[in-house]
Amino acid sequence: MAGETDVYEVPTYAKCIEDIYVSISKYVRESEAGTFGPTGFYNQLEEYGYFPMRDFAVVGGLAVLWTIIRYILTENVFLPLGKYTQMSMLNQKKFPESAFKLIFYVCTWTLSTYMLFIKEDKYTFFERPLDLWKDWSPGMFVPWDMYALYMVQCSFYLHSVYGTLYMDQWRKDSIVMMFHHFLTLSLIGFSYAARFHKIGVLVLFVHDITDICLEFTKCNVYLKTRGGKIHKLNDHLTTIGFLFFAGTWYVFRLYWFPLKILLSAALADKSINASVGPLPFYIFFNSLLWILQVLNVYWFLFIVRFLYKIARGQMSEVDDVREIDVED
């Protein structure tokens, strides 16, 4: 749990970037050169990493389970629904992916929201992100709810690698999505092994909400044209979903993510208990978070392009922002 400290004051973007630069550059100057090489990383992993075989087994087993559940839902619910509602053949192939992901992200975001804001002994990481590191120690105990969230998410992204290759409809950014899955899988698995699970919960919280909006929008894109007719309800829900998607992407991924998570990660070495010593994996973990943020900006450019085309009248309706057959 976070300590009872003063309420966190959200900095400006400029102050955030300045503090991040100062903290990271100071860490680099004061660290030994061998810390940043493969040997130094491997030594830290041996000393501080903790990912027992039983957890590997849980992740692998759940990944297989997600694949089986998705296959069962696809064959018995999603595909029959597509045929019953008279979607086009192409949309019948796309719909199961989005429907399955929508259900998954609603469940995981509900859990992280409950943990951070609703339950009686909630975690106060969102309100006090700098307190994330105060009680950090190697191999520290992971509360059961965080453990469950981590195992579920880690296994889902392992399944997603398989899903992108063999189950999903191929899209313009599928290669980028593969990179995203591997990056997310690395972040989740590594942060669990290093016991950076508290900040990991925040990362998942700010990202899952936009995925809900995205998959909701895509489901309605596929549902709005049925039997050769445009259904107004799904058309309106598509527009509303896309606006929420764009808004939550900016607020959660481009505002809260840097100002709460990137800044907290950069200041982590100052925040941990002095008796623990320097925080291991500092540069590596910060690098992974910044790569994730670059991807967030990359995908936001797709959103801006869509909004621009709609504003200019070059598009009359919202379509799948990841679709390969969208006209440039």
Short mmCIF file of C-alpha atoms in Angstrom, two decimals:
data_model
loop_
_atom_site.label_atom_id
_atom_site.label_comp_id
_atom_site.label_asym_id
_atom_site.label_seq_id
_atom_site.Cartn_x
_atom_site.Cartn_y
_atom_site.Cartn_z
CA MET A 1 0.00 0.00 0.00
CA ALA A 2 1.10 3.54 -0.61
CA GLY A 3 2.15 5.57 2.35
CA GLU A 4 0.24 8.52 3.72
CA THR A 5 2.10 11.31 2.00
CA ASP A 6 1.07 14.63 0.56
CA VAL A 7 -1.28 14.54 -2.42
CA TYR A 8 0.61 14.17 -5.68
CA GLU A 9 0.65 17.36 -7.74
CA VAL A 10 0.49 16.64 -11.45
CA PRO A 11 3.35 18.50 -13.17
CA THR A 12 3.25 20.22 -16.53
CA TYR A 13 4.59 18.39 -19.57
CA ALA A 14 7.68 20.61 -19.56
CA LYS A 15 8.36 19.95 -15.87
CA CYS A 16 7.76 16.23 -16.39
CA ILE A 17 10.29 16.01 -19.24
CA GLU A 18 12.80 18.08 -17.28
CA ASP A 19 12.52 15.87 -14.18
CA ILE A 20 12.78 12.70 -16.26
CA TYR A 21 15.87 13.96 -18.08
CA VAL A 22 17.58 15.09 -14.88
CA SER A 23 16.85 11.81 -13.06
CA ILE A 24 17.92 9.48 -15.85
CA SER A 25 21.05 11.44 -16.75
CA LYS A 26 22.05 11.59 -13.07
CA TYR A 27 21.60 7.82 -12.76
CA VAL A 28 23.73 7.22 -15.85
CA ARG A 29 26.52 9.50 -14.62
CA GLU A 30 26.67 7.89 -11.19
CA SER A 31 26.41 4.26 -12.33
CA GLU A 32 29.26 1.97 -13.22
CA ALA A 33 29.75 1.40 -16.94
CA GLY A 34 29.22 -2.36 -16.67
CA THR A 35 25.70 -1.84 -15.33
CA PHE A 36 24.28 -1.13 -18.80
CA GLY A 37 25.82 -4.00 -20.78
CA PRO A 38 24.47 -7.53 -21.29
CA THR A 39 26.71 -8.88 -18.53
CA GLY A 40 25.47 -6.33 -16.02
CA PHE A 41 21.86 -7.01 -16.98
CA TYR A 42 22.33 -10.77 -16.67
CA ASN A 43 23.97 -10.37 -13.25
CA GLN A 44 21.07 -8.23 -12.05
CA LEU A 45 18.58 -10.72 -13.45
CA GLU A 46 20.24 -13.55 -11.53
CA GLU A 47 20.29 -11.52 -8.32
CA TYR A 48 16.93 -9.74 -8.46
CA GLY A 49 14.74 -11.66 -10.93
CA TYR A 50 12.11 -13.98 -9.45
CA PHE A 51 9.79 -15.87 -11.81
CA PRO A 52 9.37 -19.44 -10.48
CA MET A 53 8.56 -22.33 -12.79
CA ARG A 54 5.06 -22.67 -11.37
CA ASP A 55 4.28 -19.18 -12.65
CA PHE A 56 5.63 -20.07 -16.10
CA ALA A 57 3.31 -23.07 -16.01
CA VAL A 58 0.35 -20.87 -15.01
CA VAL A 59 1.05 -18.42 -17.85
CA GLY A 60 1.47 -21.19 -20.42
CA GLY A 61 -1.64 -23.02 -19.26
CA LEU A 62 -3.77 -19.88 -19.30
CA ALA A 63 -2.49 -18.95 -22.78
CA VAL A 64 -3.69 -22.32 -24.06
CA LEU A 65 -6.97 -21.81 -22.19
CA TRP A 66 -7.55 -18.38 -23.83
CA THR A 67 -6.97 -19.96 -27.24
CA ILE A 68 -9.47 -22.75 -26.52
CA ILE A 69 -12.06 -20.34 -25.09
CA ARG A 70 -11.68 -18.02 -28.07
CA TYR A 71 -12.06 -20.92 -30.50
CA ILE A 72 -15.20 -22.16 -28.71
CA LEU A 73 -16.75 -18.67 -28.61
CA THR A 74 -15.84 -18.05 -32.24
CA GLU A 75 -17.37 -21.28 -33.52
CA ASN A 76 -20.44 -21.31 -31.27
CA VAL A 77 -21.26 -17.63 -30.65
CA PHE A 78 -19.44 -15.06 -32.79
CA LEU A 79 -19.60 -16.74 -36.22
CA PRO A 80 -23.25 -17.83 -35.81
CA LEU A 81 -24.08 -14.27 -34.69
CA GLY A 82 -22.37 -12.87 -37.77
CA LYS A 83 -24.36 -15.17 -40.03
CA TYR A 84 -27.64 -14.53 -38.19
CA THR A 85 -27.23 -10.75 -38.45
CA GLN A 86 -26.22 -11.07 -42.12
CA MET A 87 -22.84 -9.39 -41.87
CA SER A 88 -20.68 -9.44 -44.99
CA MET A 89 -18.38 -12.45 -45.29
CA LEU A 90 -15.32 -10.27 -44.63
CA ASN A 91 -16.86 -8.77 -41.49
CA GLN A 92 -17.87 -12.22 -40.27
CA LYS A 93 -14.16 -13.08 -40.27
CA LYS A 94 -13.16 -9.90 -38.42
CA PHE A 95 -15.94 -9.76 -35.83
CA PRO A 96 -14.82 -12.68 -33.59
CA GLU A 97 -11.42 -11.09 -32.87
CA SER A 98 -12.91 -7.78 -31.71
CA ALA A 99 -15.76 -9.40 -29.78
CA PHE A 100 -13.37 -11.64 -27.85
CA LYS A 101 -10.96 -8.78 -27.09
CA LEU A 102 -13.83 -6.52 -26.00
CA ILE A 103 -14.98 -9.09 -23.43
CA PHE A 104 -11.43 -9.62 -22.19
CA TYR A 105 -10.52 -5.95 -21.80
CA VAL A 106 -13.80 -5.10 -20.07
CA CYS A 107 -13.01 -7.79 -17.48
CA THR A 108 -9.36 -6.81 -16.92
CA TRP A 109 -10.01 -3.06 -16.80
CA THR A 110 -12.89 -3.62 -14.38
CA LEU A 111 -10.51 -5.56 -12.13
CA SER A 112 -7.76 -2.91 -12.22
CA THR A 113 -10.32 -0.14 -11.65
CA TYR A 114 -11.71 -2.05 -8.67
CA MET A 115 -8.22 -2.47 -7.24
CA LEU A 116 -7.27 1.20 -7.66
CA PHE A 117 -10.49 3.04 -6.86
CA ILE A 118 -13.29 0.90 -5.41
CA LYS A 119 -12.25 -1.82 -2.98
CA GLU A 120 -12.13 -0.96 0.71
CA ASP A 121 -8.35 -1.27 1.04
CA LYS A 122 -7.69 0.07 -2.45
CA TYR A 123 -4.20 0.75 -3.75
CA THR A 124 -3.47 4.47 -3.94
CA PHE A 125 -0.89 4.29 -6.72
CA PHE A 126 -2.90 6.45 -9.10
CA GLU A 127 -3.24 9.28 -6.59
CA ARG A 128 0.34 8.91 -5.28
CA PRO A 129 2.44 7.36 -8.07
CA LEU A 130 5.74 8.35 -6.44
CA ASP A 131 4.91 6.03 -3.52
CA LEU A 132 5.06 3.01 -5.83
CA TRP A 133 8.66 2.31 -4.91
CA LYS A 134 8.85 3.10 -1.19
CA ASP A 135 8.55 -0.49 0.05
CA TRP A 136 10.15 -2.21 -2.96
CA SER A 137 12.46 -5.12 -2.23
CA PRO A 138 13.77 -8.04 -4.35
CA GLY A 139 11.35 -10.97 -4.47
CA MET A 140 8.76 -9.13 -2.40
CA PHE A 141 5.31 -10.65 -1.91
CA VAL A 142 2.78 -9.97 -4.68
CA PRO A 143 -0.82 -9.56 -3.40
CA TRP A 144 -3.23 -12.15 -4.78
CA ASP A 145 -5.27 -9.67 -6.84
CA MET A 146 -2.16 -8.27 -8.53
CA TYR A 147 -0.89 -11.80 -9.08
CA ALA A 148 -4.16 -12.79 -10.74
CA LEU A 149 -4.14 -9.70 -12.96
CA TYR A 150 -0.53 -10.34 -13.98
CA MET A 151 -1.02 -14.01 -14.80
CA VAL A 152 -4.17 -13.27 -16.81
CA GLN A 153 -2.59 -10.40 -18.76
CA CYS A 154 0.74 -12.12 -19.38
CA SER A 155 -0.98 -15.25 -20.68
CA PHE A 156 -3.36 -13.22 -22.84
CA TYR A 157 -0.52 -11.48 -24.67
CA LEU A 158 1.23 -14.81 -25.13
CA HIS A 159 -2.01 -16.06 -26.70
CA SER A 160 -2.19 -12.84 -28.77
CA VAL A 161 1.10 -13.65 -30.49
CA TYR A 162 -0.44 -16.90 -31.71
CA GLY A 163 -3.75 -15.17 -32.42
CA THR A 164 -2.20 -12.47 -34.61
CA LEU A 165 -0.38 -15.08 -36.69
CA TYR A 166 -3.06 -17.76 -37.01
CA MET A 167 -6.48 -16.45 -35.91
CA ASP A 168 -6.78 -12.71 -36.67
CA GLN A 169 -7.51 -11.07 -40.01
CA TRP A 170 -4.22 -9.62 -41.31
CA ARG A 171 -4.14 -5.79 -41.22
CA LYS A 172 -1.91 -2.89 -42.18
CA ASP A 173 -0.24 -2.72 -38.77
CA SER A 174 -0.23 -6.44 -37.89
CA ILE A 175 3.57 -6.49 -37.88
CA VAL A 176 3.57 -3.52 -35.51
CA MET A 177 0.98 -5.34 -33.40
CA MET A 178 3.30 -8.35 -33.19
CA PHE A 179 6.05 -6.06 -31.94
CA HIS A 180 3.56 -4.54 -29.48
CA HIS A 181 2.58 -8.00 -28.19
CA PHE A 182 6.21 -9.01 -27.65
CA LEU A 183 6.96 -5.66 -25.98
CA THR A 184 3.92 -5.91 -23.70
CA LEU A 185 4.71 -9.52 -22.89
CA SER A 186 8.28 -8.50 -22.01
CA LEU A 187 7.07 -5.59 -19.87
CA ILE A 188 4.54 -7.68 -17.97
CA GLY A 189 6.83 -10.67 -17.45
CA PHE A 190 9.87 -8.60 -16.60
CA SER A 191 8.05 -6.24 -14.23
CA TYR A 192 6.62 -9.25 -12.41
CA ALA A 193 10.05 -10.91 -12.08
CA ALA A 194 11.63 -7.65 -10.89
CA ARG A 195 8.67 -7.02 -8.54
CA PHE A 196 7.71 -3.81 -10.32
CA HIS A 197 4.13 -5.07 -10.23
CA LYS A 198 2.68 -1.92 -8.67
CA ILE A 199 3.62 0.33 -11.57
CA GLY A 200 2.59 -2.51 -13.88
CA VAL A 201 -0.98 -2.30 -12.60
CA LEU A 202 -1.03 1.40 -13.52
CA VAL A 203 0.35 0.68 -17.00
CA LEU A 204 -2.39 -1.89 -17.60
CA PHE A 205 -5.07 0.44 -16.23
CA VAL A 206 -4.24 3.36 -18.54
CA HIS A 207 -3.98 1.12 -21.61
CA ASP A 208 -6.94 -1.26 -21.28
CA ILE A 209 -9.60 1.47 -21.31
CA THR A 210 -8.65 2.56 -24.82
CA ASP A 211 -8.70 -1.04 -26.01
CA ILE A 212 -12.28 -1.33 -24.75
CA CYS A 213 -13.29 1.73 -26.79
CA LEU A 214 -11.41 0.46 -29.86
CA GLU A 215 -12.95 -3.02 -29.86
CA PHE A 216 -16.43 -1.63 -29.10
CA THR A 217 -16.10 0.70 -32.08
CA LYS A 218 -14.86 -2.06 -34.37
CA CYS A 219 -17.71 -4.38 -33.36
CA ASN A 220 -20.21 -1.70 -34.33
CA VAL A 221 -18.36 -1.05 -37.61
CA TYR A 222 -18.95 -4.69 -38.49
CA LEU A 223 -22.56 -4.65 -37.23
CA LYS A 224 -23.75 -1.45 -38.91
CA THR A 225 -23.95 -2.98 -42.41
CA ARG A 226 -26.16 -6.06 -42.24
CA GLY A 227 -28.16 -7.63 -45.00
CA GLY A 228 -27.04 -4.89 -47.37
CA LYS A 229 -28.57 -2.16 -45.17
CA ILE A 230 -27.04 0.50 -42.91
CA HIS A 231 -28.34 0.22 -39.36
CA LYS A 232 -28.44 3.69 -37.80
CA LEU A 233 -28.04 2.55 -34.18
CA ASN A 234 -24.73 0.81 -34.89
CA ASP A 235 -23.67 3.72 -37.10
CA HIS A 236 -24.22 6.18 -34.23
CA LEU A 237 -22.54 3.83 -31.74
CA THR A 238 -19.55 3.62 -34.09
CA THR A 239 -19.16 7.40 -34.09
CA ILE A 240 -19.63 7.67 -30.33
CA GLY A 241 -17.20 4.81 -29.72
CA PHE A 242 -14.55 6.39 -31.93
CA LEU A 243 -14.84 9.75 -30.17
CA PHE A 244 -14.44 8.03 -26.80
CA PHE A 245 -11.53 6.05 -28.22
CA ALA A 246 -9.74 9.20 -29.37
CA GLY A 247 -10.46 11.02 -26.12
CA THR A 248 -9.41 8.21 -23.79
CA TRP A 249 -6.28 7.59 -25.87
CA TYR A 250 -5.14 11.16 -25.35
CA VAL A 251 -6.13 11.39 -21.67
CA PHE A 252 -4.87 7.99 -20.52
CA ARG A 253 -1.97 7.20 -22.86
CA LEU A 254 -0.61 10.63 -23.77
CA TYR A 255 -1.45 12.51 -20.55
CA TRP A 256 -1.63 10.19 -17.54
CA PHE A 257 0.94 7.70 -18.81
CA PRO A 258 3.85 10.16 -19.03
CA LEU A 259 2.83 12.37 -16.10
CA LYS A 260 2.24 9.53 -13.66
CA ILE A 261 4.02 6.42 -14.95
CA LEU A 262 7.02 7.61 -16.98
CA LEU A 263 7.82 10.22 -14.34
CA SER A 264 7.42 7.75 -11.47
CA ALA A 265 9.68 5.24 -13.24
CA ALA A 266 12.32 7.92 -13.82
CA LEU A 267 12.21 9.00 -10.17
CA ALA A 268 12.14 5.41 -8.87
CA ASP A 269 15.80 5.33 -7.87
CA LYS A 270 15.22 8.33 -5.60
CA SER A 271 12.01 6.92 -4.13
CA ILE A 272 13.10 3.47 -2.93
CA ASN A 273 14.33 2.80 0.57
CA ALA A 274 17.97 3.90 0.79
CA SER A 275 18.91 0.65 2.55
CA VAL A 276 17.98 -1.33 -0.57
CA GLY A 277 20.58 0.42 -2.70
CA PRO A 278 20.33 1.41 -6.39
CA LEU A 279 17.21 0.19 -8.16
CA PRO A 280 18.11 -2.67 -10.54
CA PHE A 281 17.01 -2.67 -14.19
CA TYR A 282 16.46 1.09 -14.02
CA ILE A 283 17.60 1.95 -17.55
CA PHE A 284 16.18 -1.21 -19.11
CA PHE A 285 12.73 -0.74 -17.57
CA ASN A 286 12.55 2.95 -18.43
CA SER A 287 13.58 2.13 -22.00
CA LEU A 288 10.74 -0.38 -22.37
CA LEU A 289 8.23 2.17 -21.10
CA TRP A 290 9.48 4.80 -23.54
CA ILE A 291 9.29 2.37 -26.47
CA LEU A 292 5.69 1.71 -25.47
CA GLN A 293 5.03 5.44 -25.45
CA VAL A 294 6.51 5.80 -28.95
CA LEU A 295 4.00 3.18 -30.11
CA ASN A 296 1.22 5.12 -28.38
CA VAL A 297 2.17 8.24 -30.33
CA TYR A 298 2.46 6.21 -33.56
CA TRP A 299 -1.08 4.88 -33.23
CA PHE A 300 -2.43 8.28 -32.19
CA LEU A 301 -1.29 9.57 -35.59
CA PHE A 302 -3.75 7.12 -37.15
CA ILE A 303 -6.50 8.60 -34.98
CA VAL A 304 -5.58 12.17 -35.95
CA ARG A 305 -5.51 11.17 -39.63
CA PHE A 306 -9.01 9.73 -39.31
CA LEU A 307 -10.33 12.86 -37.62
CA TYR A 308 -8.69 15.03 -40.28
CA LYS A 309 -10.22 13.03 -43.14
CA ILE A 310 -13.67 13.16 -41.56
CA ALA A 311 -13.37 16.92 -40.95
CA ARG A 312 -12.30 17.47 -44.58
CA GLY A 313 -15.12 15.32 -45.89
CA GLN A 314 -12.70 12.77 -47.33
CA MET A 315 -14.46 10.09 -45.28
CA SER A 316 -18.19 10.03 -44.63
CA GLU A 317 -18.09 7.49 -41.81
CA VAL A 318 -15.81 5.90 -39.25
CA ASP A 319 -14.05 2.76 -40.46
CA ASP A 320 -11.55 0.39 -38.83
CA VAL A 321 -8.47 2.48 -37.98
CA ARG A 322 -6.28 -0.59 -38.45
CA GLU A 323 -7.82 -1.75 -41.71
CA ILE A 324 -5.54 -2.44 -44.66
CA ASP A 325 -8.15 -1.54 -47.29
CA VAL A 326 -8.81 2.02 -46.06
CA GLU A 327 -8.19 4.46 -48.91
CA ASP A 328 -5.32 6.92 -48.41
#
